[in-house]
Coordinates of C-alpha atoms in Angstrom, one line a residue:
M1 CA -176.4 81.0 -44.5
P2 CA -174.9 84.5 -45.4
L3 CA -173.1 84.4 -48.6
I4 CA -170.3 86.9 -47.2
A5 CA -168.6 86.6 -43.9
S6 CA -169.3 90.1 -42.3
T7 CA -168.9 89.3 -38.7
P8 CA -165.4 90.0 -36.9
V9 CA -164.2 87.4 -34.9
S10 CA -164.2 90.0 -31.9
R11 CA -168.0 89.8 -31.9
M12 CA -168.6 86.3 -31.8
A13 CA -168.9 84.6 -28.4
G14 CA -166.7 81.9 -29.2
P15 CA -163.8 80.8 -31.6
Y16 CA -164.8 81.2 -35.2
P17 CA -166.4 78.1 -36.3
K18 CA -164.9 78.2 -40.0
R19 CA -161.4 79.2 -39.1
W20 CA -160.0 75.8 -40.6
A21 CA -161.8 76.3 -43.8
A22 CA -160.7 79.9 -43.7
L23 CA -157.2 78.9 -43.1
F24 CA -157.4 76.9 -46.5
V25 CA -158.2 80.1 -48.3
L26 CA -155.4 81.7 -46.8
C27 CA -153.0 79.1 -47.6
L28 CA -154.4 79.1 -51.4
S29 CA -153.6 82.4 -51.6
L30 CA -150.1 81.9 -50.3
L31 CA -149.6 79.2 -52.5
I32 CA -150.0 81.1 -55.7
V33 CA -147.5 83.7 -54.3
V34 CA -144.8 81.6 -53.8
M35 CA -145.5 79.4 -56.7
A36 CA -145.0 82.6 -58.8
N37 CA -141.4 82.3 -58.3
T38 CA -140.7 78.6 -58.4
S39 CA -142.7 77.8 -61.3
L40 CA -140.8 80.3 -63.4
I41 CA -137.5 78.4 -62.7
V42 CA -138.5 75.6 -65.0
A43 CA -140.1 77.7 -67.4
A44 CA -136.7 79.9 -67.7
P45 CA -135.4 77.8 -70.8
D46 CA -138.5 78.1 -72.7
L47 CA -138.8 81.8 -71.9
T48 CA -134.9 82.0 -72.9
R49 CA -135.4 80.4 -76.2
D50 CA -138.8 82.0 -77.3
L51 CA -137.7 85.6 -76.3
G52 CA -134.2 85.5 -76.9
L53 CA -133.3 86.7 -73.5
D54 CA -129.9 87.4 -72.3
A55 CA -128.9 86.1 -68.7
S56 CA -129.4 89.7 -67.5
Q57 CA -133.0 89.8 -69.1
L58 CA -133.8 86.5 -67.5
Q59 CA -132.5 87.5 -64.2
W60 CA -134.9 90.3 -64.3
V61 CA -138.0 88.5 -65.4
I62 CA -137.2 86.5 -62.1
D63 CA -136.3 89.6 -60.1
A64 CA -138.8 92.1 -61.2
Y65 CA -141.4 90.2 -58.9
T66 CA -139.0 90.4 -55.8
V67 CA -138.4 94.1 -56.0
P68 CA -141.9 95.4 -55.4
Y69 CA -142.9 92.2 -53.7
A70 CA -140.3 92.8 -50.9
A71 CA -140.3 96.7 -50.8
L72 CA -144.0 97.2 -50.5
M73 CA -144.8 94.7 -47.9
L74 CA -144.2 96.9 -44.7
M75 CA -146.2 99.7 -46.2
L76 CA -149.1 97.6 -47.4
G77 CA -149.2 95.5 -44.3
A78 CA -149.8 98.8 -42.1
V79 CA -152.4 99.9 -44.7
G80 CA -154.3 96.6 -44.3
D81 CA -154.2 96.8 -40.5
K82 CA -155.8 100.3 -40.8
Y83 CA -158.5 99.7 -43.2
S84 CA -159.0 96.0 -44.2
R85 CA -156.7 93.2 -44.0
R86 CA -159.4 91.0 -46.1
G87 CA -159.9 93.9 -48.2
G88 CA -155.9 93.8 -48.7
L89 CA -156.1 90.2 -49.8
V90 CA -158.8 90.5 -52.2
T91 CA -157.2 93.6 -53.8
G92 CA -153.9 91.9 -54.1
L93 CA -155.3 88.8 -55.7
L94 CA -157.2 91.0 -58.2
I95 CA -153.9 92.8 -59.1
F96 CA -151.8 89.2 -58.9
G97 CA -154.4 88.0 -61.4
A98 CA -154.1 91.1 -63.8
G99 CA -150.6 90.7 -63.9
S100 CA -150.7 87.2 -64.6
V101 CA -153.2 87.8 -67.4
M102 CA -150.7 90.3 -68.8
G103 CA -147.8 88.1 -68.5
S104 CA -149.6 85.3 -70.6
L105 CA -150.3 87.5 -73.3
V106 CA -147.0 89.4 -73.9
H107 CA -144.2 88.5 -76.0
Q108 CA -141.5 90.9 -75.4
A109 CA -138.9 90.7 -72.5
D110 CA -139.8 94.4 -71.3
A111 CA -143.6 93.5 -71.0
V112 CA -142.8 90.2 -69.3
I113 CA -140.7 92.0 -66.8
A114 CA -143.5 94.6 -66.3
A115 CA -146.1 91.9 -66.0
R116 CA -143.9 90.2 -63.1
A117 CA -143.7 93.7 -61.5
V118 CA -147.4 94.1 -61.4
M119 CA -147.7 90.5 -59.8
G120 CA -145.0 91.3 -57.2
I121 CA -147.4 94.4 -56.2
G122 CA -150.3 92.2 -55.8
A123 CA -148.1 89.6 -53.8
A124 CA -147.0 92.5 -51.4
L125 CA -150.7 92.9 -50.4
I126 CA -151.5 89.1 -50.2
M127 CA -148.5 87.8 -48.2
P128 CA -148.9 90.2 -45.0
A129 CA -152.7 89.7 -45.3
T130 CA -152.8 85.9 -45.2
L131 CA -150.4 85.9 -42.0
S132 CA -152.4 88.7 -40.3
L133 CA -155.6 87.2 -41.0
L134 CA -154.6 83.9 -39.6
V135 CA -153.4 85.7 -36.3
A136 CA -156.5 87.4 -35.9
T137 CA -158.7 84.6 -36.7
F138 CA -157.5 81.8 -34.6
P139 CA -157.4 81.8 -30.8
R140 CA -153.8 81.7 -29.3
S141 CA -154.0 78.0 -28.2
E142 CA -154.4 77.0 -32.0
R143 CA -152.3 79.7 -33.6
A144 CA -148.9 77.6 -33.4
K145 CA -150.9 74.6 -35.6
A146 CA -152.2 77.0 -37.9
I147 CA -149.0 79.0 -38.6
T148 CA -147.2 75.5 -39.0
A149 CA -149.9 74.8 -41.7
W150 CA -149.2 78.0 -43.2
S151 CA -145.4 77.6 -43.2
A152 CA -145.8 74.0 -44.5
T153 CA -147.6 75.5 -47.5
S154 CA -144.6 77.7 -48.5
G155 CA -142.6 74.7 -48.6
L156 CA -145.1 72.7 -50.7
A157 CA -145.3 75.7 -53.0
I158 CA -141.5 75.5 -53.7
A159 CA -141.8 72.0 -55.3
L160 CA -145.5 72.1 -56.5
G161 CA -144.7 75.3 -58.7
P162 CA -142.0 73.6 -60.8
L163 CA -144.3 70.3 -61.0
L164 CA -147.5 72.2 -62.3
A165 CA -145.5 74.6 -64.7
G166 CA -143.7 71.3 -66.1
R167 CA -146.9 69.7 -66.7
L168 CA -148.2 72.6 -68.5
L169 CA -145.2 73.0 -70.5
E170 CA -145.6 69.7 -71.9
N171 CA -148.4 70.8 -74.2
H172 CA -148.5 74.5 -73.7
A173 CA -146.1 77.7 -74.0
W174 CA -144.7 79.3 -71.2
G175 CA -147.4 81.7 -71.1
S176 CA -149.7 79.1 -69.4
T177 CA -147.3 79.2 -66.5
F178 CA -148.9 83.0 -66.0
L179 CA -152.3 81.8 -66.8
I180 CA -152.7 79.2 -64.2
N181 CA -152.5 81.7 -61.5
V182 CA -156.0 83.5 -62.8
P183 CA -158.4 80.8 -61.8
V184 CA -156.9 79.9 -58.5
A185 CA -156.9 83.8 -57.5
A186 CA -160.7 83.9 -58.7
V187 CA -161.4 80.9 -56.5
A188 CA -159.5 82.5 -53.4
I189 CA -161.1 85.9 -54.0
V190 CA -164.5 84.2 -53.8
L191 CA -163.8 81.9 -50.9
A192 CA -162.1 84.7 -49.0
M193 CA -165.4 86.7 -49.1
A194 CA -167.4 83.8 -47.9
L195 CA -165.1 82.0 -45.4
V196 CA -162.6 84.9 -43.9
P197 CA -164.1 87.1 -41.3
P198 CA -163.3 90.8 -41.8
S199 CA -160.4 92.1 -39.6
R200 CA -158.7 95.5 -39.0
A201 CA -157.2 97.4 -36.2
E202 CA -159.7 99.7 -34.6
G203 CA -158.4 103.1 -33.2
R204 CA -154.8 102.4 -34.9
G205 CA -154.3 106.0 -35.6
R206 CA -152.7 107.7 -38.8
I207 CA -150.2 105.6 -40.8
D208 CA -146.6 106.5 -40.5
V209 CA -146.4 107.4 -44.1
I210 CA -143.1 108.8 -43.9
G211 CA -141.6 105.6 -42.4
G212 CA -143.6 103.8 -44.8
L213 CA -142.0 105.4 -47.7
L214 CA -138.6 105.3 -46.2
S215 CA -139.0 101.4 -45.5
V216 CA -139.8 101.3 -49.3
V217 CA -137.0 103.1 -50.6
T218 CA -134.5 101.2 -48.1
V219 CA -135.5 97.6 -49.1
G220 CA -136.3 98.3 -52.6
A221 CA -132.9 100.0 -53.2
L222 CA -131.2 97.1 -51.2
V223 CA -132.6 94.4 -53.5
Y224 CA -132.1 96.2 -56.5
A225 CA -128.3 96.7 -55.5
V226 CA -127.8 93.0 -54.5
I227 CA -129.2 91.7 -57.8
E228 CA -127.3 94.2 -60.0
G229 CA -124.3 94.4 -58.0
A230 CA -123.8 90.6 -57.8
R231 CA -124.0 90.4 -61.5
F232 CA -122.3 93.3 -62.8
G233 CA -120.2 94.7 -60.2
W234 CA -120.5 97.3 -57.6
S235 CA -120.5 100.6 -59.9
G236 CA -123.1 102.9 -61.7
G237 CA -126.7 101.6 -60.8
P238 CA -125.9 99.0 -58.1
L239 CA -123.5 101.4 -56.2
A240 CA -126.2 104.2 -56.5
G241 CA -128.7 101.7 -55.1
A242 CA -126.6 100.5 -52.2
V243 CA -125.9 104.3 -51.3
A244 CA -129.8 105.0 -51.5
A245 CA -130.1 102.1 -49.0
A246 CA -127.8 102.9 -46.7
V247 CA -129.3 106.5 -46.7
G248 CA -132.7 105.2 -46.3
L249 CA -131.9 102.7 -43.4
A250 CA -130.0 105.8 -41.8
A251 CA -133.1 108.1 -41.7
F252 CA -135.5 105.1 -41.2
V253 CA -134.0 104.1 -37.7
P254 CA -134.2 107.5 -36.0
W255 CA -137.5 108.4 -37.4
E256 CA -138.8 105.1 -36.1
L257 CA -137.6 105.6 -32.9
R258 CA -138.9 108.9 -32.4
H259 CA -142.2 108.5 -34.0
P260 CA -145.5 108.1 -31.4
R261 CA -146.9 105.2 -33.8
P262 CA -143.9 103.9 -36.0
I263 CA -144.8 101.8 -39.0
L264 CA -142.3 99.3 -37.4
D265 CA -140.9 99.6 -33.9
V266 CA -137.3 98.9 -34.3
R267 CA -136.7 98.2 -30.6
K268 CA -138.2 94.7 -31.5
F269 CA -134.7 94.0 -32.7
R270 CA -133.3 94.2 -29.2
I271 CA -135.4 91.0 -28.5
R272 CA -133.3 88.2 -29.2
S273 CA -135.7 85.5 -30.0
F274 CA -137.3 88.1 -32.6
S275 CA -133.8 88.9 -34.1
G276 CA -132.8 85.5 -34.1
S277 CA -135.8 84.3 -35.9
M278 CA -135.7 86.8 -38.4
I279 CA -132.0 85.8 -39.5
A280 CA -133.1 82.2 -39.3
V281 CA -135.9 82.8 -42.1
L282 CA -133.7 85.0 -44.0
M283 CA -131.0 82.3 -44.2
F284 CA -133.4 79.4 -44.7
F285 CA -134.4 81.0 -48.0
F286 CA -131.4 82.4 -48.8
G287 CA -130.1 78.7 -49.2
T288 CA -133.1 76.8 -50.5
F289 CA -133.9 79.3 -53.2
G290 CA -130.1 79.5 -54.1
A291 CA -129.7 75.9 -54.3
L292 CA -133.1 75.4 -55.9
Y293 CA -132.2 78.0 -58.8
Y294 CA -129.1 76.3 -60.0
S295 CA -130.1 72.6 -59.1
T296 CA -133.2 72.8 -61.4
Q297 CA -130.9 74.1 -64.1
H298 CA -128.5 71.0 -63.7
L299 CA -131.3 68.7 -63.9
Q300 CA -132.8 70.4 -67.1
F301 CA -129.7 71.5 -69.1
V302 CA -126.9 68.7 -67.9
L303 CA -129.2 65.7 -66.9
G304 CA -131.8 66.6 -69.8
Y305 CA -134.7 66.3 -67.8
S306 CA -138.1 68.2 -69.1
P307 CA -139.6 70.6 -67.0
L308 CA -142.3 68.3 -65.9
D309 CA -139.8 65.6 -65.2
T310 CA -137.8 68.4 -63.2
G311 CA -141.2 69.2 -61.2
I312 CA -141.5 65.6 -60.3
R313 CA -138.1 65.4 -59.1
L314 CA -138.6 68.0 -56.7
L315 CA -141.2 66.2 -54.7
P316 CA -138.8 64.8 -51.9
L317 CA -138.6 68.4 -51.0
A318 CA -142.1 68.9 -50.7
G319 CA -142.8 65.5 -48.7
A320 CA -139.9 66.3 -46.4
V321 CA -141.7 69.7 -45.5
F322 CA -144.5 68.1 -44.1
V323 CA -142.5 65.5 -42.0
G324 CA -140.4 68.4 -40.9
A325 CA -143.8 70.2 -40.0
A326 CA -145.1 67.2 -38.0
V327 CA -142.1 66.7 -36.2
T328 CA -141.7 70.5 -35.0
G329 CA -145.5 70.4 -34.1
R330 CA -144.7 67.6 -31.6
L331 CA -141.3 68.9 -30.4
T332 CA -141.2 72.7 -30.4
P333 CA -143.8 72.7 -27.2
R334 CA -141.4 70.2 -25.2
L335 CA -137.8 71.5 -26.4
G336 CA -138.4 75.1 -27.2
V337 CA -137.9 77.2 -30.4
K338 CA -134.2 77.4 -30.3
P339 CA -133.4 73.8 -30.4
M340 CA -135.8 73.2 -33.3
V341 CA -134.7 76.2 -35.3
V342 CA -130.9 75.5 -34.9
A343 CA -131.2 71.9 -35.4
G344 CA -133.1 72.8 -38.8
M345 CA -130.8 75.3 -40.0
A346 CA -127.8 72.6 -39.5
V347 CA -129.8 70.3 -41.4
G348 CA -130.4 72.8 -44.3
T349 CA -126.6 73.7 -44.1
A350 CA -125.8 70.1 -44.7
G351 CA -128.3 69.7 -47.4
V352 CA -126.7 72.6 -49.4
L353 CA -123.2 71.4 -48.7
L354 CA -124.0 67.9 -50.0
L355 CA -124.4 69.6 -53.6
M356 CA -120.7 69.9 -53.4
R357 CA -120.5 66.2 -54.7
I358 CA -122.0 67.1 -58.1
D359 CA -119.9 66.5 -61.0
P360 CA -120.6 65.6 -64.8
G361 CA -121.2 62.2 -64.1
S362 CA -124.0 62.6 -61.0
G363 CA -127.4 61.5 -61.6
Y364 CA -130.7 62.3 -60.1
T365 CA -130.0 60.4 -57.0
D366 CA -127.3 62.6 -56.1
F367 CA -129.9 65.4 -55.5
V368 CA -132.5 63.4 -53.6
A369 CA -130.6 63.8 -50.2
P370 CA -130.0 67.3 -50.4
F371 CA -133.8 68.2 -51.6
A372 CA -135.0 66.0 -48.6
L373 CA -132.8 67.9 -46.3
L374 CA -133.7 71.3 -47.4
G375 CA -137.4 70.3 -47.3
F376 CA -137.1 68.7 -43.8
A377 CA -135.2 72.0 -42.6
I378 CA -138.0 74.2 -43.6
G379 CA -140.7 72.1 -42.0
L380 CA -138.9 71.8 -38.7
S381 CA -137.8 75.5 -38.3
V382 CA -139.8 78.1 -40.3
S383 CA -143.1 77.8 -38.5
P384 CA -141.5 78.2 -34.8
C385 CA -139.7 81.3 -36.4
T386 CA -142.8 82.8 -37.9
D387 CA -144.9 82.1 -34.8
T388 CA -142.1 83.8 -32.4
I389 CA -142.0 86.8 -35.0
M390 CA -145.7 87.3 -35.0
E391 CA -145.9 87.0 -31.2
A392 CA -143.6 90.2 -30.9
F393 CA -146.5 92.4 -32.4
P394 CA -149.8 93.6 -30.8
E395 CA -153.0 92.8 -32.6
H396 CA -153.3 96.3 -34.1
D397 CA -150.0 95.6 -36.0
L398 CA -150.4 92.1 -37.1
G399 CA -150.4 93.1 -40.8
V400 CA -146.9 94.8 -40.1
G401 CA -145.8 91.8 -38.3
G402 CA -146.5 89.3 -41.2
A403 CA -144.9 91.7 -43.7
T404 CA -141.8 91.9 -41.3
N405 CA -141.5 88.0 -41.4
D406 CA -142.2 87.9 -45.2
T407 CA -140.0 90.6 -45.9
A408 CA -137.1 88.5 -44.3
L409 CA -138.2 85.5 -46.2
E410 CA -138.5 87.4 -49.7
L411 CA -135.1 89.2 -49.3
G412 CA -133.4 85.7 -48.1
G413 CA -134.7 84.3 -51.4
A414 CA -133.7 87.4 -53.6
L415 CA -130.3 87.4 -52.1
G416 CA -129.9 83.5 -52.6
I417 CA -130.7 83.6 -56.3
A418 CA -128.5 86.8 -56.8
I419 CA -125.3 85.9 -54.8
L420 CA -125.5 82.3 -55.4
G421 CA -126.6 82.8 -58.8
S422 CA -123.6 85.2 -59.5
V423 CA -121.0 82.9 -58.0
L424 CA -122.4 80.1 -60.2
N425 CA -122.2 82.4 -63.4
T426 CA -118.8 83.5 -62.6
T427 CA -117.3 80.2 -61.9
Y428 CA -119.2 78.9 -65.1
R429 CA -117.7 81.2 -67.3
D430 CA -114.1 80.9 -65.9
R431 CA -114.1 77.0 -66.5
L432 CA -115.7 77.2 -69.7
T433 CA -113.4 79.9 -71.1
D434 CA -110.6 77.6 -69.7
A435 CA -111.9 74.9 -71.6
V436 CA -112.9 76.2 -75.0
A437 CA -110.9 79.7 -75.5
G438 CA -109.5 79.7 -78.9
K439 CA -111.9 76.9 -80.1
L440 CA -114.9 78.9 -80.7
P441 CA -115.4 82.4 -82.8
G442 CA -115.6 85.2 -80.4
T443 CA -119.6 85.7 -80.8
A444 CA -120.1 82.0 -80.2
L445 CA -117.7 82.0 -77.1
D446 CA -119.5 84.9 -75.9
T447 CA -122.9 83.2 -76.1
A448 CA -121.6 80.0 -74.6
K449 CA -120.0 81.8 -71.7
D450 CA -123.3 83.6 -70.8
S451 CA -125.2 80.5 -69.8
I452 CA -125.3 76.9 -70.3
G453 CA -128.4 77.3 -72.1
G454 CA -126.5 79.7 -74.6
A455 CA -123.7 77.0 -74.7
L456 CA -126.2 74.2 -75.8
G457 CA -127.8 76.3 -78.3
V458 CA -124.1 77.2 -79.9
A459 CA -123.5 73.5 -79.8
E460 CA -126.7 72.8 -81.8
H461 CA -125.7 75.4 -84.3
I462 CA -122.2 73.7 -84.6
A463 CA -123.7 70.1 -85.3
H464 CA -125.5 71.7 -88.4
N465 CA -122.7 74.0 -89.6
P466 CA -120.5 72.1 -92.2
Q467 CA -117.5 74.0 -90.8
G468 CA -118.3 72.2 -87.4
G469 CA -120.1 68.9 -87.1
P470 CA -121.2 66.5 -84.4
T471 CA -117.8 65.9 -82.9
Q472 CA -117.2 69.4 -82.1
A473 CA -120.6 69.9 -80.9
Q474 CA -120.4 67.2 -78.3
A475 CA -116.8 68.4 -77.3
L476 CA -118.6 71.9 -76.4
V477 CA -121.5 70.1 -74.9
S478 CA -119.2 68.1 -72.8
A479 CA -117.3 71.1 -71.8
A480 CA -120.3 73.0 -70.7
H481 CA -121.7 70.2 -68.6
Q482 CA -118.1 70.0 -66.8
S483 CA -118.0 73.6 -66.3
F484 CA -121.7 73.7 -64.8
A485 CA -121.1 70.7 -62.4
D486 CA -117.9 72.7 -61.2
A487 CA -119.8 75.9 -60.9
V488 CA -122.7 73.8 -58.9
A489 CA -120.1 72.3 -56.6
H490 CA -118.2 75.6 -56.0
T491 CA -121.3 77.6 -55.2
S492 CA -122.7 75.1 -52.8
L493 CA -119.4 75.5 -50.8
I494 CA -120.0 79.3 -50.8
G495 CA -123.8 78.7 -49.9
G496 CA -123.3 76.0 -47.3
I497 CA -120.5 78.4 -45.6
A498 CA -122.8 81.3 -45.6
M499 CA -125.5 79.1 -44.2
A500 CA -123.1 77.5 -41.5
V501 CA -122.2 81.1 -40.5
G502 CA -125.6 81.9 -40.2
T503 CA -126.5 78.9 -38.0
V504 CA -123.9 79.8 -35.6
V505 CA -124.9 83.5 -35.3
V506 CA -128.6 82.0 -34.7
A507 CA -127.3 79.8 -32.2
L508 CA -125.5 82.9 -30.3
V509 CA -128.4 85.5 -30.6
M510 CA -131.4 83.0 -30.0
P511 CA -131.9 82.6 -25.9
S512 CA -132.1 79.3 -24.7
A513 CA -135.0 78.0 -22.7
G514 CA -135.2 79.1 -19.0
R515 CA -134.2 82.7 -19.6
S516 CA -135.6 85.3 -17.4
S517 CA -138.7 86.8 -19.0
S518 CA -137.2 90.3 -18.3
E519 CA -134.7 89.3 -21.4
Q520 CA -137.5 88.7 -23.6
E521 CA -140.0 91.4 -22.8
Q522 CA -140.8 93.6 -25.7
P523 CA -139.5 97.2 -25.3
G524 CA -142.1 99.8 -25.0
R525 CA -142.8 102.2 -27.7
V526 CA -142.3 105.8 -27.3
G527 CA -145.5 107.5 -26.9
A528 CA -147.9 104.5 -26.5
T529 CA -151.3 105.2 -25.1
D530 CA -153.7 103.2 -23.5
T531 CA -155.6 102.8 -26.5
D532 CA -152.9 100.8 -27.9
T533 CA -154.2 98.1 -25.5
D534 CA -157.8 98.3 -25.4
T535 CA -159.2 99.1 -28.7
E536 CA -158.3 96.2 -30.8
T537 CA -161.0 94.2 -32.4
D538 CA -159.1 91.9 -34.5
T539 CA -159.7 88.6 -32.1
G540 CA -161.5 90.0 -28.8
E541 CA -158.3 89.6 -26.8
T542 CA -157.5 92.4 -24.7
Q543 CA -153.9 93.4 -25.6
G544 CA -152.4 94.3 -22.2
T545 CA -148.6 94.5 -22.0
A546 CA -146.8 93.6 -25.2
H547 CA -147.0 90.0 -26.2
G548 CA -144.3 88.0 -24.4
V549 CA -142.0 86.5 -27.0
R550 CA -141.1 83.1 -26.3
S551 CA -138.1 82.6 -24.2
A552 CA -136.8 79.7 -26.4

């Protein structure tokens, strides 16, 4: 038996025999990419204490991963299509592992931020490669099941990241949450070479480099502007980023419309099922990552759970993802995509709105239902959305298709953490200022207002200060807990309203079952030639007209 899988699927007489083992490798690679964000959420308190991070630095430790990840995916997905999708996966795992090693060894905030950025570059190669290789490897009759497993892995990683990180933090420093990625990446590289067949688009032609660079500028500047603007206001750097994103988009769209082989055929957004699925993915991860960001802080800082205890208490979310995935696997073929997606978005909205009940007296049981509803919503709706998005792309653009889906996912998560995190911080500062103004020295008040972790640190200092004492310290702790609980409830209202609006938009945009096929037909590309349809070798399937996007 050969040690390296070297035969493309297109040259095989039937379906690839080891395709389900290959799917395991792709899901394993996806797992560490998503876990890199969620594991850091429970490691944030240790990072803050050890490195003396302020709220801005902590935000960038998280988001330095997101900016290159979101910005580079489209360009790197096209590179993988042209040269080697498996090569892109392996290269991404190597870069991701190198960034993880760097992150585990450094002890300065700027160095940790740089390590996270390196990991983000690796993730930008890995994510689109996993989805494009999945579609290239599986016959169409099995793709929906494979994509359901892929989507469920994303949901599992959301809960598994905090659990594994919490277990490591019981006995090790925060650097261990970076280092755990290294052996997983190494195993994934070896298994990818042995089990994942090579894949690339034959005869794809030259890459639309200008379109790719414009996409990098547009998405990167947008993510930067949202992150910084949500926290510091729309002036200076955030304003420049917003202007750069607008200019980049204004240049990108006409360029892509005129290019004979665009990096992304923007006409796809005329397809209602495609556009609706993109909005749904973005809004799902907006709500989920935002709610997870502040819920885990409440579990740790207000309820006093350790990182491990916090990870364990996120397991209802992971379990619900698999329940939702099982339900969607049975019902989507019968009911269609739209009912499942809209139902899932409604359930997710309810999960976020339930967090409005949080107050200082709330216990863990008040979080169980919201976590379960969010997990069920992901399992129910994300895989039909992903399947619909991928069907809009021909075989030679599978990497770009995966990148498009993943950009919506990552952009949604970044927006959720940035916007809802900003609402949370602003509400917390206002409430705490009202509660303790005039009772703390200026410097201590500034530290306490910066974050709830800062407030608890000030309280600990007051408790051991002869001029303070335990009574004053407890008063500050109670005020901080009250202010943070109020902030969680208020932020959940804002997040729930945003998701409710998104649900209505998706319901209006996505076509119902039974629409005419002409409404769903993918618009033809300018300059398309016959070589677009008969030179692909990814799956051996002839690409005649564009993939018919599902009518529901």
